[in-house]
CSV table of C-alpha atoms in Angstrom, one decimal:
chain,number,residue,atom,x,y,z
A,1,MET,CA,-0.3,13.0,26.0
A,2,SER,CA,-2.7,14.7,24.1
A,3,ALA,CA,-6.5,13.5,24.4
A,4,THR,CA,-6.6,12.4,20.5
A,5,THR,CA,-3.0,9.9,21.0
A,6,LYS,CA,-5.5,6.7,21.3
A,7,LEU,CA,-3.5,4.1,23.5
A,8,PRO,CA,-2.7,0.0,22.0
A,9,SER,CA,-6.1,-2.5,22.6
A,10,LEU,CA,-5.9,-5.7,24.5
A,11,ASP,CA,-5.4,-7.5,20.7
A,12,GLU,CA,-2.6,-4.7,19.7
A,13,ARG,CA,-0.6,-5.4,22.6
A,14,VAL,CA,-0.7,-9.1,22.9
A,15,ALA,CA,-0.2,-9.1,19.0
A,16,ALA,CA,3.5,-7.0,19.6
A,17,ALA,CA,4.5,-9.1,22.8
A,18,ARG,CA,3.5,-12.6,21.9
A,19,ASP,CA,7.5,-13.3,20.8
A,20,ALA,CA,8.0,-12.1,24.6
A,21,LEU,CA,5.9,-14.2,26.8
A,22,SER,CA,6.9,-17.5,28.3
A,23,PRO,CA,5.0,-20.1,27.7
A,24,ALA,CA,3.4,-19.4,31.5
A,25,GLU,CA,2.3,-16.1,29.7
A,26,GLU,CA,0.9,-17.0,26.8
A,27,ARG,CA,-1.5,-19.4,29.4
A,28,VAL,CA,-2.1,-16.4,31.2
A,29,VAL,CA,-2.3,-14.0,27.9
A,30,SER,CA,-4.4,-16.3,26.1
A,31,PHE,CA,-7.1,-17.4,29.1
A,32,LEU,CA,-8.2,-12.6,29.7
A,33,VAL,CA,-8.3,-12.6,25.4
A,34,GLU,CA,-11.2,-14.9,25.3
A,35,HIS,CA,-12.5,-14.8,28.5
A,36,ARG,CA,-13.3,-10.5,28.4
A,37,GLU,CA,-16.1,-10.3,30.2
A,38,GLU,CA,-15.5,-12.9,33.1
A,39,ALA,CA,-11.8,-11.9,33.7
A,40,VAL,CA,-13.1,-8.3,34.7
A,41,PHE,CA,-14.2,-10.1,37.4
A,42,LEU,CA,-11.5,-11.8,38.4
A,43,SER,CA,-8.3,-10.9,40.3
A,44,ALA,CA,-5.3,-12.4,39.7
A,45,ALA,CA,-5.2,-14.9,42.4
A,46,ASP,CA,-8.3,-16.6,41.1
A,47,ILE,CA,-6.9,-16.3,37.0
A,48,ALA,CA,-4.1,-17.5,37.9
A,49,ARG,CA,-5.6,-20.6,40.1
A,50,ARG,CA,-7.6,-20.9,36.6
A,51,LEU,CA,-4.6,-21.9,34.8
A,52,ASP,CA,-2.5,-24.0,37.6
A,53,THR,CA,-0.1,-20.9,38.6
A,54,SER,CA,1.6,-18.1,40.8
A,55,ASP,CA,-0.3,-14.5,40.4
A,56,ALA,CA,2.6,-13.4,40.0
A,57,THR,CA,2.9,-14.8,36.6
A,58,VAL,CA,-0.4,-13.2,36.4
A,59,ILE,CA,1.5,-9.2,36.6
A,60,ARG,CA,3.9,-10.6,34.5
A,61,ALA,CA,2.1,-11.3,32.0
A,62,VAL,CA,-0.3,-8.2,31.9
A,63,GLN,CA,2.5,-5.7,32.9
A,64,THR,CA,4.7,-8.1,29.8
A,65,LEU,CA,1.7,-6.6,27.3
A,66,GLY,CA,1.9,-2.8,28.9
A,67,TYR,CA,0.0,-2.1,31.2
A,68,GLY,CA,0.7,-1.0,35.1
A,69,GLY,CA,-0.9,-3.1,36.1
A,70,LEU,CA,-4.3,-5.9,36.7
A,71,SER,CA,-6.8,-3.4,37.8
A,72,ALA,CA,-5.1,-1.5,34.2
A,73,LEU,CA,-6.6,-4.2,32.0
A,74,LYS,CA,-9.7,-4.7,34.1
A,75,GLY,CA,-10.3,-0.9,32.9
A,76,GLU,CA,-10.0,-1.3,30.0
A,77,LEU,CA,-11.9,-4.1,30.0
A,78,GLN,CA,-14.7,-2.1,31.0
A,79,ASP,CA,-14.7,0.2,29.1
A,80,ALA,CA,-14.9,-1.1,25.9
A,81,LEU,CA,-17.7,-3.7,28.0
A,82,ARG,CA,-18.9,-0.9,28.4
A,83,SER,CA,-19.5,1.0,25.0
A,84,ARG,CA,-21.0,-1.8,23.3
A,85,ALA,CA,-23.2,-3.6,25.5
A,86,THR,CA,-26.1,-1.2,24.7
A,87,PRO,CA,-26.1,0.0,21.9
A,88,THR,CA,-30.0,-0.2,21.1
A,89,LEU,CA,-30.2,1.5,24.5
A,90,ARG,CA,-28.0,4.5,24.2
A,91,LEU,CA,-29.4,5.0,20.9
A,92,GLY,CA,-32.8,5.0,22.3
A,93,ARG,CA,-31.9,7.7,25.1
A,94,SER,CA,-30.2,9.6,22.4
A,95,LEU,CA,-33.1,9.2,20.2
A,96,GLU,CA,-35.8,10.9,23.4
A,97,ASP,CA,-32.5,13.8,23.3
A,98,LEU,CA,-33.1,14.7,19.8
A,99,GLY,CA,-36.8,15.1,19.5
A,100,ASP,CA,-38.7,15.0,16.3
A,101,ASP,CA,-35.6,17.1,14.1
A,102,PRO,CA,-35.6,14.1,11.5
A,103,ASP,CA,-32.5,16.1,10.3
A,104,ALA,CA,-30.7,15.2,13.5
A,105,ILE,CA,-32.1,12.3,14.6
A,106,LEU,CA,-31.3,10.4,11.3
A,107,GLU,CA,-27.0,11.5,11.6
A,108,HIS,CA,-28.0,10.2,15.0
A,109,VAL,CA,-29.0,7.3,14.2
A,110,LEU,CA,-26.0,7.4,10.9
A,111,ALA,CA,-23.1,7.9,13.2
A,112,THR,CA,-24.2,5.1,16.0
A,113,GLU,CA,-24.6,2.7,12.8
A,114,LEU,CA,-20.5,3.8,11.1
A,115,ALA,CA,-18.8,3.7,15.3
A,116,LEU,CA,-21.0,-0.2,15.6
A,117,ILE,CA,-19.1,-0.9,12.4
A,118,LYS,CA,-15.8,0.4,13.3
A,119,ASP,CA,-16.1,-1.3,16.9
A,120,ALA,CA,-16.7,-4.7,14.0
A,121,ARG,CA,-13.9,-3.5,11.8
A,122,GLU,CA,-11.8,-3.1,15.0
A,123,THR,CA,-12.1,-6.3,16.9
A,124,LEU,CA,-13.6,-8.6,14.6
A,125,ARG,CA,-10.6,-11.0,13.9
A,126,PRO,CA,-10.2,-12.3,10.6
A,127,SER,CA,-9.4,-15.9,10.9
A,128,ASP,CA,-12.4,-16.0,14.0
A,129,PHE,CA,-14.7,-14.9,10.7
A,130,ALA,CA,-12.7,-17.8,8.2
A,131,ARG,CA,-13.3,-19.9,10.6
A,132,ALA,CA,-16.8,-19.3,12.0
A,133,VAL,CA,-17.8,-18.9,7.5
A,134,GLU,CA,-16.4,-22.5,7.7
A,135,LEU,CA,-18.0,-24.2,10.5
A,136,LEU,CA,-21.3,-22.7,8.5
A,137,ALA,CA,-20.8,-23.6,5.8
A,138,SER,CA,-19.3,-27.6,6.4
A,139,ALA,CA,-22.6,-28.1,9.0
A,140,ASP,CA,-24.9,-30.0,7.9
A,141,ARG,CA,-28.2,-28.1,9.8
A,142,VAL,CA,-27.6,-24.7,11.2
A,143,VAL,CA,-30.7,-23.7,13.7
A,144,VAL,CA,-31.5,-19.8,12.9
A,145,GLN,CA,-33.8,-18.1,16.0
A,146,GLY,CA,-33.8,-14.9,16.6
A,147,VAL,CA,-36.7,-13.3,18.5
A,148,GLY,CA,-38.8,-9.6,18.6
A,149,PRO,CA,-36.8,-6.6,16.3
A,150,ASN,CA,-33.7,-9.2,15.4
A,151,ALA,CA,-36.5,-12.1,13.8
A,152,SER,CA,-36.8,-10.8,10.7
A,153,LEU,CA,-32.6,-10.4,10.2
A,154,ALA,CA,-32.6,-14.4,11.2
A,155,GLU,CA,-35.2,-14.5,8.7
A,156,TYR,CA,-32.3,-13.5,6.5
A,157,PHE,CA,-29.8,-14.1,7.4
A,158,ALA,CA,-32.1,-18.6,6.9
A,159,LEU,CA,-32.4,-17.3,3.8
A,160,ARG,CA,-29.3,-16.1,2.5
A,161,LEU,CA,-27.5,-19.5,4.4
């Protein structure tokens, strides 16, 4: 496999394998998708207990998605979480490394923002976005809060509502 070949993401694998899953495997896959951050720390037996199924069903579901086993899926989830978990910290460290070169700083900030937008495009499901819009539009009251550097974004969001 070449270095440029991108493996399918969990969401892509789920979409491709949905019809091949048994009802019990479907429950497992739904749990994995909806609880990614938590699933990273759970064993097959832990997941099985929560879903009242067997650990063999958990493993079969993961293999139906095309993973060699639960550890392979958890590795992908960990990588995804690591890449999204601390963009502010990553940007701050990178800016320190760049020094005082304004051109390099501008290029780096723009590249970082583009990467974050690309990540949002790959992970945000249109159905989830539509549901969020629907909930906001039908709400009698929406409370918006932002602290520190997010305060101005929260204020802007509140004004746009």
